[in-house]
Coordinates of C-alpha atoms in Angstrom, one line a residue:
M1 CA -201.5 -194.9 144.5
V2 CA -199.0 -196.8 146.9
Q3 CA -195.5 -196.0 147.6
E4 CA -193.4 -198.4 149.5
Y5 CA -190.2 -198.1 151.2
Q6 CA -187.6 -200.3 152.9
S7 CA -183.8 -199.6 154.2
P8 CA -181.3 -202.3 154.7
V9 CA -180.1 -203.2 158.1
R10 CA -177.9 -200.2 159.8
V11 CA -175.4 -201.3 162.5
Y12 CA -174.4 -199.2 165.2
K13 CA -171.2 -200.6 167.1
Y14 CA -172.7 -199.4 170.6
P15 CA -174.6 -202.0 172.8
F16 CA -178.5 -201.9 172.7
E17 CA -179.0 -200.1 176.2
L18 CA -176.7 -197.3 175.3
I19 CA -178.3 -196.9 171.9
M20 CA -181.8 -196.7 173.8
E21 CA -180.7 -194.1 176.2
A22 CA -179.6 -192.0 173.1
Y23 CA -182.9 -192.7 171.6
V24 CA -185.2 -191.4 174.4
R25 CA -183.1 -188.5 174.4
R26 CA -184.8 -187.2 171.1
F27 CA -188.3 -186.6 172.9
P28 CA -190.2 -184.5 173.1
K29 CA -188.1 -182.2 171.0
C30 CA -184.8 -182.6 168.9
P31 CA -182.4 -179.9 167.7
L32 CA -181.4 -182.1 164.6
I33 CA -185.3 -182.3 163.9
P34 CA -186.4 -178.9 163.3
V35 CA -189.9 -180.1 162.1
L36 CA -190.9 -182.0 165.2
V37 CA -192.6 -179.1 167.2
D38 CA -193.6 -181.5 170.0
C39 CA -194.2 -185.0 171.2
Q40 CA -196.9 -185.6 174.0
V41 CA -197.3 -189.0 175.9
L42 CA -201.0 -190.4 175.3
S43 CA -200.3 -193.5 177.3
E44 CA -197.6 -195.6 179.0
S45 CA -197.7 -199.1 180.8
E46 CA -195.4 -201.5 182.0
T47 CA -195.4 -205.1 182.8
E48 CA -195.0 -206.2 186.5
D49 CA -191.5 -207.2 186.2
G50 CA -190.6 -204.0 184.0
S51 CA -189.5 -206.1 181.2
V52 CA -191.6 -204.6 178.6
L53 CA -192.5 -200.9 178.4
V54 CA -195.3 -199.5 175.9
T55 CA -195.3 -195.9 175.2
E56 CA -197.7 -194.2 173.1
R57 CA -196.7 -190.4 171.8
R58 CA -198.8 -187.8 169.4
C59 CA -196.2 -185.8 167.5
T60 CA -196.7 -183.0 166.0
I61 CA -194.8 -182.1 162.5
D62 CA -194.4 -178.9 160.7
I63 CA -193.0 -179.9 157.3
E64 CA -193.3 -177.8 154.1
I65 CA -196.7 -177.8 152.6
P66 CA -197.9 -175.8 150.0
R67 CA -199.5 -172.6 150.9
L68 CA -202.7 -173.2 148.5
I69 CA -203.0 -176.7 150.7
K70 CA -203.0 -175.0 154.0
R71 CA -205.6 -172.6 152.8
I72 CA -207.8 -175.5 151.7
T73 CA -207.5 -177.8 154.8
G74 CA -207.1 -175.1 157.6
L75 CA -204.2 -176.8 159.3
D76 CA -200.6 -175.6 160.1
Y77 CA -199.5 -178.8 161.4
L78 CA -199.5 -182.6 160.9
Y79 CA -200.1 -185.1 163.7
F80 CA -198.7 -188.6 163.7
V81 CA -199.2 -191.4 166.4
Q82 CA -196.1 -193.4 167.6
K83 CA -196.5 -196.6 169.7
N84 CA -193.1 -197.9 171.0
T85 CA -192.6 -201.5 172.8
L86 CA -189.3 -201.7 174.5
N87 CA -188.6 -205.3 175.5
R88 CA -186.0 -205.0 177.9
R89 CA -185.7 -208.5 178.2
D90 CA -185.4 -209.7 174.6
R91 CA -183.3 -206.3 173.9
T92 CA -185.5 -205.1 171.3
L93 CA -187.2 -201.9 170.4
D94 CA -190.6 -202.1 168.0
I95 CA -191.8 -198.9 166.3
R96 CA -195.1 -198.2 164.9
I97 CA -196.3 -195.1 163.5
H98 CA -199.2 -193.8 161.6
N99 CA -200.6 -190.5 160.4
E100 CA -203.8 -189.0 162.6
T101 CA -204.0 -186.0 160.1
F102 CA -205.7 -186.8 156.7
S103 CA -205.9 -190.4 157.4
S104 CA -209.0 -190.8 155.5
R105 CA -207.4 -189.4 152.7
V106 CA -203.5 -190.4 152.8
L107 CA -202.4 -193.3 154.8
V108 CA -199.0 -193.4 156.1
R109 CA -197.6 -196.4 158.1
E110 CA -193.9 -196.9 159.3
H111 CA -192.2 -199.8 161.2
C112 CA -189.0 -199.5 162.7
R113 CA -186.9 -202.1 164.8
Y114 CA -183.8 -202.0 167.2
T115 CA -182.3 -205.4 167.8
V116 CA -179.3 -207.0 168.8
H117 CA -176.6 -207.8 166.2
P118 CA -177.1 -211.3 165.7
E119 CA -173.0 -211.9 165.9
N120 CA -172.0 -209.4 168.2
E121 CA -174.2 -208.7 171.3
N122 CA -172.4 -205.4 171.8
W123 CA -173.9 -204.3 168.6
T124 CA -177.3 -202.8 167.6
C125 CA -179.3 -203.2 164.3
Y126 CA -181.5 -200.9 163.1
E127 CA -184.3 -201.5 160.2
Q128 CA -187.3 -199.5 158.9
T129 CA -190.0 -200.1 156.5
A130 CA -192.7 -197.7 155.1
S131 CA -195.8 -197.4 153.4
M132 CA -197.8 -194.6 152.0
D133 CA -201.4 -195.2 150.1
I134 CA -203.2 -191.8 148.8
K135 CA -206.6 -192.5 147.9
S136 CA -207.5 -188.8 147.4
F137 CA -205.9 -185.4 148.3
F138 CA -207.8 -182.5 147.1
G139 CA -206.6 -182.8 143.8
F140 CA -202.8 -182.6 145.0
E141 CA -202.0 -186.2 145.0
S142 CA -198.9 -186.0 143.3
T143 CA -197.8 -182.8 145.4
A144 CA -198.7 -184.7 148.6
E145 CA -196.8 -187.9 147.5
K146 CA -193.4 -185.8 146.8
V147 CA -193.7 -183.8 150.3
V148 CA -194.0 -187.1 152.2
G149 CA -191.6 -188.6 150.2
K150 CA -189.2 -186.0 150.9
Q151 CA -189.8 -186.1 154.3
Y152 CA -189.3 -189.6 154.8
A153 CA -186.1 -189.3 152.7
S154 CA -184.8 -186.7 154.9
N155 CA -185.8 -188.9 158.4
I156 CA -183.7 -191.8 156.9
K157 CA -180.7 -189.5 156.5
K158 CA -181.0 -187.5 159.9
G159 CA -181.5 -190.9 161.9
K160 CA -178.1 -191.9 162.1
E161 CA -176.8 -188.5 162.9
I162 CA -179.6 -188.0 165.5
I163 CA -178.4 -191.4 167.6
E164 CA -174.7 -190.2 167.0
Y165 CA -175.4 -186.8 168.3
Y166 CA -176.9 -188.2 171.4
L167 CA -174.1 -190.3 172.0
A168 CA -171.4 -188.1 171.8
E169 CA -173.6 -186.2 174.4
M170 CA -173.4 -189.2 176.7
E171 CA -169.9 -189.6 176.3
R172 CA -169.3 -185.9 177.4
E173 CA -171.5 -186.6 180.5
G174 CA -169.3 -189.9 181.2
V175 CA -172.4 -192.0 180.2
T176 CA -170.4 -195.0 178.5
F177 CA -172.1 -198.1 180.0
I178 CA -175.4 -198.9 180.9
P179 CA -176.3 -202.1 182.4
R180 CA -178.3 -204.8 181.0
W181 CA -182.0 -205.5 182.4
T182 CA -182.2 -208.4 184.9
P183 CA -184.9 -209.5 186.8
H184 CA -185.5 -209.3 190.4
P185 CA -184.7 -212.7 192.2
S186 CA -188.1 -212.9 193.9
T187 CA -189.9 -211.8 190.5
P188 CA -191.9 -214.6 189.1
P189 CA -192.2 -215.9 185.6
P190 CA -193.4 -212.9 183.2
P191 CA -196.7 -213.0 181.4
P192 CA -196.7 -212.7 177.8
P193 CA -195.9 -209.1 176.5
P194 CA -199.0 -207.1 175.7
Q195 CA -198.7 -207.5 172.1
Q196 CA -196.6 -210.3 170.0
L197 CA -193.6 -208.7 168.6
S198 CA -193.0 -209.9 165.1
Q199 CA -190.1 -209.7 162.9
S200 CA -192.0 -208.1 160.1
P201 CA -194.9 -205.7 159.2
P202 CA -198.6 -206.8 159.5
P203 CA -200.0 -207.3 156.0
E204 CA -201.3 -203.8 155.6
T205 CA -197.8 -202.6 156.1
Q206 CA -195.5 -205.2 154.5
P207 CA -193.2 -203.5 152.3
C208 CA -192.8 -204.5 148.5
P209 CA -189.1 -205.6 147.6
V210 CA -187.7 -202.5 146.6
T211 CA -184.5 -201.2 148.1
S212 CA -184.9 -197.5 148.4
R213 CA -183.6 -194.4 150.4
S214 CA -185.1 -191.8 148.2
P215 CA -189.0 -191.1 147.4
A216 CA -188.6 -193.1 144.0
P217 CA -187.3 -196.9 143.9
L218 CA -183.8 -196.9 142.8
M219 CA -183.9 -200.5 141.2
E220 CA -186.0 -203.6 141.2
A221 CA -184.1 -205.6 143.4
A222 CA -184.7 -207.3 146.7
P223 CA -182.9 -205.5 149.7
G224 CA -180.0 -207.2 151.6
G225 CA -178.1 -210.2 150.5
L226 CA -180.7 -211.2 147.8
L227 CA -179.3 -208.7 145.5
L228 CA -176.1 -211.2 145.2
D229 CA -178.4 -214.0 144.4
T230 CA -180.9 -212.3 141.8
W231 CA -178.7 -210.3 139.9
E232 CA -176.6 -211.5 136.9
R233 CA -173.7 -209.3 135.9
P234 CA -174.0 -208.5 132.1
Q235 CA -170.7 -209.8 130.0
T236 CA -170.0 -206.4 129.3
L237 CA -169.6 -205.5 132.9
Q238 CA -167.6 -208.8 133.6
D239 CA -165.0 -207.8 130.3
Y240 CA -164.6 -204.1 130.9
Y241 CA -165.1 -203.3 134.6
S242 CA -161.8 -203.1 136.1
G243 CA -161.8 -204.0 139.6
G244 CA -161.9 -207.1 141.9
W245 CA -161.5 -208.4 145.5
H246 CA -158.0 -209.3 146.3
H247 CA -156.6 -210.8 149.7
H248 CA -157.1 -208.5 152.8
D249 CA -155.0 -205.6 154.4
R250 CA -152.9 -205.7 157.5
D251 CA -156.2 -205.5 160.0
G252 CA -158.0 -208.6 158.4
R253 CA -160.2 -206.3 156.4
P254 CA -161.3 -207.7 152.8
L255 CA -159.2 -205.6 150.1
Y256 CA -160.9 -204.5 146.9
V257 CA -158.8 -203.2 144.0
L258 CA -160.3 -200.9 141.6
R259 CA -158.4 -199.6 138.4
L260 CA -160.3 -196.4 137.7
G261 CA -157.7 -195.0 135.7
Q262 CA -157.8 -198.0 132.9
M263 CA -161.5 -198.2 133.1
D264 CA -163.8 -196.6 130.2
T265 CA -166.4 -195.1 132.4
K266 CA -168.1 -193.1 129.5
G267 CA -168.2 -196.3 127.6
L268 CA -169.9 -198.2 130.5
V269 CA -172.6 -195.9 131.0
R270 CA -173.4 -195.8 127.3
A271 CA -173.4 -199.5 126.9
L272 CA -175.2 -200.4 130.3
G273 CA -176.7 -197.6 131.7
E274 CA -176.5 -195.7 135.4
E275 CA -178.8 -198.5 136.8
V276 CA -176.6 -201.5 135.9
L277 CA -173.2 -199.4 137.3
L278 CA -175.4 -198.5 140.5
K279 CA -176.5 -202.6 141.0
Q280 CA -172.8 -203.6 140.4
V281 CA -171.4 -201.1 143.2
L282 CA -174.5 -202.1 145.7
S283 CA -173.8 -205.7 145.0
L284 CA -169.9 -205.2 145.9
N285 CA -170.6 -203.6 149.1
E286 CA -173.2 -206.7 149.8
E287 CA -170.0 -209.0 149.0
G288 CA -168.1 -207.0 151.1
L289 CA -170.1 -207.6 154.3
R290 CA -170.0 -211.3 153.6
R291 CA -166.4 -211.4 153.1
C292 CA -166.4 -209.3 156.6
E293 CA -168.6 -212.2 158.4
E294 CA -166.3 -214.6 156.8
N295 CA -162.9 -212.8 157.8
T296 CA -164.4 -212.2 161.4
R297 CA -164.3 -216.3 161.5
V298 CA -161.2 -216.5 160.0
F299 CA -159.1 -214.1 162.4
G300 CA -161.4 -214.6 165.4
R301 CA -162.0 -210.9 166.1
P302 CA -164.4 -208.6 164.6
V303 CA -164.1 -207.3 161.2
S304 CA -167.0 -204.9 160.1
C305 CA -165.5 -202.9 157.0
W306 CA -163.4 -203.3 154.1
T307 CA -160.5 -201.5 152.4
C308 CA -160.7 -200.3 148.8
L309 CA -157.3 -199.6 146.7
V310 CA -158.0 -197.3 143.8
D311 CA -155.4 -197.1 141.0
L312 CA -155.7 -193.7 139.0
E313 CA -152.9 -194.3 136.6
G314 CA -154.5 -193.3 133.3
L315 CA -157.3 -191.1 134.8
N316 CA -157.8 -187.9 132.5
M317 CA -160.5 -185.7 131.5
R318 CA -162.2 -188.4 129.6
H319 CA -163.2 -189.6 133.5
L320 CA -164.9 -186.5 133.8
W321 CA -167.6 -186.9 131.2
R322 CA -170.7 -185.1 132.6
P323 CA -173.2 -188.1 132.5
G324 CA -170.5 -190.4 134.1
I325 CA -169.9 -187.7 136.7
K326 CA -173.8 -187.8 137.6
A327 CA -173.7 -191.3 137.8
L328 CA -171.0 -191.3 140.3
L329 CA -172.5 -188.8 142.4
R330 CA -175.6 -190.9 142.6
I331 CA -173.8 -194.1 143.4
I332 CA -172.0 -192.2 146.4
E333 CA -175.3 -191.0 147.6
V334 CA -176.9 -194.3 147.5
V335 CA -174.2 -196.1 149.1
E336 CA -173.6 -193.8 151.6
A337 CA -177.2 -193.8 153.0
N338 CA -177.4 -197.7 152.5
Y339 CA -174.1 -199.1 153.6
P340 CA -172.7 -196.3 156.1
E341 CA -169.4 -197.3 158.0
T342 CA -168.8 -200.3 155.8
L343 CA -165.9 -198.3 154.2
G344 CA -163.3 -198.9 156.5
R345 CA -160.1 -197.1 154.3
L346 CA -159.8 -196.0 151.1
L347 CA -156.1 -195.7 149.5
I348 CA -155.8 -193.8 146.4
V349 CA -152.7 -194.4 144.4
R350 CA -150.7 -192.9 141.4
A351 CA -153.2 -189.6 141.3
P352 CA -152.6 -187.3 138.4
R353 CA -152.6 -183.8 138.4
V354 CA -156.2 -183.8 136.7
F355 CA -157.5 -185.5 140.0
P356 CA -158.5 -182.1 142.0
V357 CA -161.0 -181.4 139.3
L358 CA -162.7 -184.9 140.0
W359 CA -162.3 -184.3 143.8
T360 CA -164.2 -180.8 143.2
L361 CA -167.1 -182.4 141.5
V362 CA -167.8 -185.3 143.7
S363 CA -166.4 -184.0 147.4
P364 CA -169.9 -182.3 148.1
L365 CA -171.3 -185.2 148.4
I366 CA -168.9 -187.4 150.4
D367 CA -169.6 -187.2 154.1
E368 CA -167.3 -185.8 156.5
N369 CA -166.4 -189.0 158.3
T370 CA -166.1 -190.6 155.3
R371 CA -163.5 -188.4 153.8
K372 CA -161.1 -188.7 156.8
K373 CA -160.7 -192.3 155.7
F374 CA -159.1 -191.5 152.2
L375 CA -155.5 -191.4 151.7
V376 CA -153.9 -190.2 148.4
Y377 CA -150.5 -191.0 147.2
A378 CA -149.2 -189.1 143.9
G379 CA -146.4 -190.5 141.5
N380 CA -144.5 -193.0 143.2
D381 CA -145.1 -191.9 146.8
Y382 CA -147.1 -195.0 147.5
Q383 CA -143.9 -197.3 147.6
G384 CA -141.8 -197.7 150.3
A385 CA -142.1 -196.7 154.2
G386 CA -145.3 -194.3 154.8
G387 CA -147.1 -195.9 151.7
L388 CA -149.1 -199.0 151.0
V389 CA -146.7 -201.1 153.1
D390 CA -148.3 -199.6 156.3
Y391 CA -151.7 -200.7 155.3
I392 CA -151.1 -204.0 153.4
N393 CA -148.4 -206.7 153.8
K394 CA -146.2 -206.3 150.7
E395 CA -147.0 -210.2 149.8
Y396 CA -150.6 -209.4 149.0
I397 CA -149.8 -205.7 147.1
P398 CA -150.9 -206.1 143.7
D399 CA -147.5 -206.7 141.2
F400 CA -148.6 -203.7 139.1
L401 CA -148.0 -201.5 142.0
G402 CA -144.7 -203.0 142.9
G403 CA -145.9 -205.8 145.3
D404 CA -145.3 -209.4 145.4
S405 CA -149.0 -210.6 144.5
M406 CA -150.2 -211.9 141.1
C407 CA -153.1 -209.9 140.6
D408 CA -155.8 -211.0 137.7
I409 CA -157.9 -208.1 137.9
P410 CA -158.8 -207.1 134.6
E411 CA -157.2 -204.0 132.9
G412 CA -160.6 -202.7 131.4
G413 CA -160.0 -201.0 127.9
T414 CA -162.1 -199.1 125.7
V415 CA -165.8 -200.6 125.4
P416 CA -166.3 -200.8 121.7
K417 CA -169.0 -198.5 120.4
S418 CA -170.7 -201.7 119.0
L419 CA -171.9 -202.5 122.4
Y420 CA -173.4 -198.8 123.0
R421 CA -177.1 -198.8 123.0
T422 CA -179.0 -197.2 120.3
A423 CA -181.1 -194.3 120.6
E424 CA -184.2 -196.3 120.4
E425 CA -182.9 -198.3 123.7
L426 CA -182.0 -195.1 125.5
E427 CA -185.5 -193.8 126.5
S428 CA -183.7 -193.6 130.0
E429 CA -183.0 -190.6 131.9
E430 CA -179.4 -190.3 130.9
Y431 CA -180.4 -190.2 127.2
R432 CA -182.8 -187.3 128.0
L433 CA -179.7 -185.8 129.7
L434 CA -177.8 -186.0 126.6
T435 CA -180.4 -184.7 124.1
D436 CA -182.8 -182.4 125.9
S437 CA -181.3 -180.5 128.5
I438 CA -177.5 -180.2 129.1
Y439 CA -176.1 -181.2 125.9
K440 CA -176.8 -179.0 122.7
S441 CA -176.2 -179.6 119.1
A442 CA -174.2 -177.4 116.6
S443 CA -173.7 -177.7 112.7
I444 CA -169.9 -176.7 111.7
F445 CA -169.8 -175.6 108.1
K446 CA -166.5 -174.9 105.8
G447 CA -165.5 -171.3 106.1
A448 CA -168.0 -170.9 109.1
P449 CA -166.9 -171.7 112.6
Y450 CA -169.2 -172.4 115.5
E451 CA -168.3 -170.0 118.4
M452 CA -169.2 -170.2 122.2
L453 CA -168.5 -167.0 124.5
I454 CA -167.8 -167.2 127.9
E455 CA -167.1 -164.2 130.1
I456 CA -165.0 -164.7 133.4
S457 CA -164.7 -162.4 136.3
E458 CA -161.8 -163.9 138.1
A459 CA -158.7 -165.6 137.4
S460 CA -158.4 -169.1 138.3
S461 CA -162.0 -170.1 137.1
V462 CA -162.1 -173.6 135.3
I463 CA -163.8 -173.8 132.0
T464 CA -164.6 -177.4 131.2
W465 CA -166.0 -179.0 128.0
D466 CA -167.1 -182.0 126.4
F467 CA -168.1 -183.0 123.3
D468 CA -168.9 -185.7 120.7
V469 CA -168.0 -185.2 117.1
S470 CA -170.9 -186.9 115.3
K471 CA -170.3 -185.8 111.8
G472 CA -167.2 -184.8 110.0
D473 CA -163.9 -183.6 111.5
V474 CA -163.4 -180.6 113.5
L475 CA -160.4 -178.5 114.7
F476 CA -161.0 -177.0 118.6
H477 CA -159.4 -173.8 119.8
L478 CA -159.7 -172.0 123.0
Y479 CA -159.2 -168.1 122.9
H480 CA -159.2 -165.3 125.2
S481 CA -159.6 -161.3 124.7
K482 CA -159.9 -158.6 127.3
R483 CA -161.8 -156.8 125.0
A484 CA -165.7 -157.7 125.2
P485 CA -166.9 -158.8 121.4
Q486 CA -169.8 -157.3 119.8
P487 CA -172.9 -158.6 119.8
Q488 CA -173.1 -162.0 117.7
R489 CA -174.2 -161.1 114.3
R490 CA -174.7 -163.2 111.0
D491 CA -173.2 -162.6 107.7
T492 CA -175.5 -160.8 105.4
L493 CA -175.4 -163.7 102.5
G494 CA -175.3 -166.4 105.5
A495 CA -178.5 -164.7 107.2
S496 CA -180.5 -165.1 104.1
L497 CA -179.7 -168.6 103.5
G498 CA -180.0 -169.5 107.3
T499 CA -176.9 -171.7 107.3
V500 CA -174.0 -169.6 108.9
N501 CA -173.3 -169.6 112.2
P502 CA -173.1 -166.4 114.1
S503 CA -169.4 -165.0 114.3
I504 CA -168.1 -163.6 117.9
I505 CA -164.5 -162.8 116.7
D506 CA -164.6 -159.7 115.1
K507 CA -163.1 -159.5 111.7
S508 CA -161.0 -156.4 112.3
W509 CA -159.4 -158.5 115.5
V510 CA -155.8 -159.3 115.0
L511 CA -154.6 -162.5 116.5
G512 CA -151.8 -161.9 119.3
K513 CA -153.2 -158.4 119.5
D514 CA -157.0 -158.2 120.2
Y515 CA -157.3 -162.0 121.3
S516 CA -154.8 -164.6 121.6
M517 CA -155.0 -168.7 121.8
V518 CA -154.7 -170.2 125.2
E519 CA -155.1 -173.7 123.7
K520 CA -153.2 -175.5 121.3
A521 CA -155.3 -176.6 118.1
L522 CA -156.9 -180.1 118.7
V523 CA -158.1 -181.9 115.7
C524 CA -160.9 -184.0 116.6
R525 CA -162.2 -187.0 114.3
E526 CA -165.6 -188.1 113.5
G527 CA -167.0 -190.5 116.5
E528 CA -164.4 -189.3 118.9
S529 CA -165.6 -187.9 122.4
V530 CA -163.4 -185.2 123.8
Q531 CA -163.5 -184.0 127.2
G532 CA -161.0 -180.9 128.4
S533 CA -160.5 -178.3 131.0
H534 CA -158.5 -175.0 131.1
I535 CA -157.7 -173.0 134.5
T536 CA -158.1 -169.3 133.5
R537 CA -155.1 -167.2 134.1
W538 CA -156.8 -163.9 133.3
P539 CA -160.3 -162.6 133.6
G540 CA -162.1 -161.3 130.4
F541 CA -163.8 -163.2 127.6
Y542 CA -162.7 -166.9 126.5
I543 CA -164.1 -168.2 123.3
L544 CA -164.5 -171.7 122.4
Q545 CA -164.5 -172.4 118.5
W546 CA -164.8 -175.4 116.5
R547 CA -163.8 -175.2 112.8
F548 CA -164.5 -177.6 109.8
H549 CA -161.5 -179.5 109.5
S550 CA -160.2 -181.2 106.3
S551 CA -156.7 -182.3 105.0
A552 CA -155.9 -178.7 103.5
A553 CA -154.8 -176.1 105.7
C554 CA -157.6 -174.2 107.5
T555 CA -158.0 -170.4 106.8
A556 CA -157.3 -168.2 109.8
S557 CA -160.5 -166.1 108.8
S558 CA -163.7 -166.6 110.6
L559 CA -165.8 -165.2 107.9
P560 CA -167.7 -167.5 105.4
R561 CA -166.9 -167.1 102.0
V562 CA -169.5 -167.3 99.4
D563 CA -168.3 -170.4 97.7
D564 CA -167.9 -172.1 100.9
V565 CA -171.6 -171.0 101.9
L566 CA -172.8 -172.0 98.7
A567 CA -170.8 -175.5 98.8
S568 CA -172.1 -176.2 102.3
L569 CA -175.6 -176.2 101.0
Q570 CA -174.8 -178.8 98.3
V571 CA -172.0 -180.9 99.7
S572 CA -172.9 -182.7 102.9
T573 CA -169.0 -183.2 103.5
H574 CA -168.4 -179.8 104.3
K575 CA -170.4 -179.8 107.2
C576 CA -169.7 -181.2 110.9
K577 CA -171.8 -181.8 113.8
I578 CA -171.4 -181.9 117.4
M579 CA -173.0 -182.2 120.5
Y580 CA -171.4 -180.3 123.2
Y581 CA -171.7 -178.9 127.1
T582 CA -169.7 -176.6 129.1
E583 CA -169.2 -175.7 132.4
V584 CA -167.6 -173.3 134.5
L585 CA -166.5 -174.0 138.1
A586 CA -165.9 -170.8 140.2
S587 CA -162.3 -170.1 141.4
H588 CA -163.4 -170.1 145.2
D589 CA -165.0 -173.8 144.6
F590 CA -162.0 -174.9 142.6
R591 CA -158.9 -173.4 144.3
G592 CA -159.4 -175.5 147.7
S593 CA -158.8 -178.7 146.1
M594 CA -155.9 -177.7 144.0
T595 CA -152.5 -179.2 145.7
S596 CA -149.3 -180.4 144.6
L597 CA -150.0 -184.0 145.7
A598 CA -146.4 -183.7 147.1
S599 CA -147.2 -185.6 150.4
S600 CA -147.6 -189.2 150.5
H601 CA -148.7 -189.1 154.1
S602 CA -151.4 -186.4 153.7
G603 CA -154.8 -187.5 154.8
F604 CA -157.6 -186.9 152.1
S605 CA -159.6 -184.5 154.1
Q606 CA -156.3 -182.2 154.8
L607 CA -155.3 -182.6 151.2
S608 CA -158.6 -181.3 149.9
A609 CA -158.4 -178.2 152.4
M610 CA -154.9 -177.2 151.0
T611 CA -154.5 -174.4 149.0
T612 CA -151.9 -173.7 146.2
S613 CA -150.8 -171.3 143.5
S614 CA -153.3 -171.9 140.4
G615 CA -151.5 -168.9 138.7
Q616 CA -150.3 -171.5 135.9
S617 CA -152.7 -172.7 133.1
Q618 CA -153.6 -176.2 133.0
T619 CA -155.6 -178.4 131.1
S620 CA -156.3 -181.9 129.8
S621 CA -158.3 -183.0 126.7
T622 CA -158.8 -186.5 125.5
S623 CA -160.6 -188.3 122.7
S624 CA -161.9 -192.0 122.6
G625 CA -160.2 -193.3 120.0
Q626 CA -156.6 -192.1 121.0
S627 CA -156.5 -191.0 124.4
R628 CA -154.9 -187.8 123.4
A629 CA -153.6 -184.8 125.5
S630 CA -154.6 -181.4 124.0
S631 CA -151.6 -179.7 125.7
N632 CA -149.2 -180.1 128.9
L633 CA -151.0 -180.0 132.1
S634 CA -148.8 -177.5 133.6
R635 CA -147.4 -174.5 131.6

């Protein structure tokens, strides 16, 4: 089996000579690479004029290998040979690596290259390719593939941090400039270098056209700008994806406007899938780089990143649909790995009170340097001094945000369910997520509600729920009790018939005395999708309850009646069905992101670190059909 990897070009805004000095400081050991035990120089040669230096090293690596494999092989370390060719005249560094250990069973080859940026001689580019061919490995081929793949992905992620670490160290030492290499006036013309430097790896290491920063390929698309040329956006994406390019900011950076609050993220995931949305975002990054190059020529100064303006008006718990969050987290991870430092600034406007919940879920995967580029404005704070006009000329601020520029970006809207993929088409990961792992299904009978118990140990925790009503209409409640319910039980008749759900709320309990309702009843119709959140005011036991709903008034009793049970067996209209998922966010995880969003000048990193009182209960629930809120956000 052969695995091949290729990374996009990474750009360092430092001259080649400074990057080279930072690079050599990682040898023979580096504190940021704990698996690197040592590097021993095997040979070193230099041309007569000093323009080309060839260094060969033997690197000792201590990576996580299953103990059984270590016992079978008798090895504690892996050994790799690295050959570096530094051409000071051409300002290039060519790095070729292959494994010495297990070379007859597993062949790992890596090719890395540092070059001068083609449009800015004071910047440095870095690109990396690798291949792994596992012929045999004591029956542990799959394990070996995962170990090497994990190590490779880790190296890619660490590479940028290591260079920046030593650049910072050099700056502290006062090393901010290294002159370029120049030949001595009396030096004769140099002979050809000891090996011909090529722009691509040799045939045996030539990567396949799969862009990937992780062990498994992310998509079948060529790396770099080819993505824009080979990928055609589906019509559904063109119709319902509410984002587009719009002029530029005050620094000449291309401006991308995203009306996230108007976009049906759940509908797009269900209609198109995670991979299509990932390709869309990667293509936007590629287009952003192109526009940066164009603006560099237009404004006559370097423009290397772009600005994103995100409008959150309309954001609600529907956007926190779990598979959608999963897709968003993966997109963030891939974009940060493949396009570092391409986002110059992210302006978030009209942030609602539900925004901190979203931030809690996505912030752990956002790099700290990236978070510092975020600015958040609540309500109308983005208007006037200190708002958008500080970053975007008013003539280019979209009209729907009070600016003077007509903006024809699509408003999104609800994706019709007729465009959703069928179960037969959903054989990918997100369908398995919906059906096999995270989501559970439940049936609700008339007179026999379905209940779920959640124990909360500290106040200000957050209970979240997400469910689809696939059959019938249901009535959703959330109750709280300080008393521990008795073990779940079935009614004798129901148990014998095998249909009635076990009851959590004891028949002797009195509403308002033994337990209380903390969320108003929410009627959910067949086909609707509901997401919600509740910040707990007290510790204790919380009960999520789904009841059969009909036009007739619902009985307050949770006990099944004989006629209801019998009717449920005979009449399908007396049965509802849901698919649900719940999750609890711990208080210490959530509290740090709660804020009044009062300051329009707060940086996003500062915003996320603030703490506000969460003694009030907050919730928001919406359905796909009507976008309704179940109760006020603040009591």
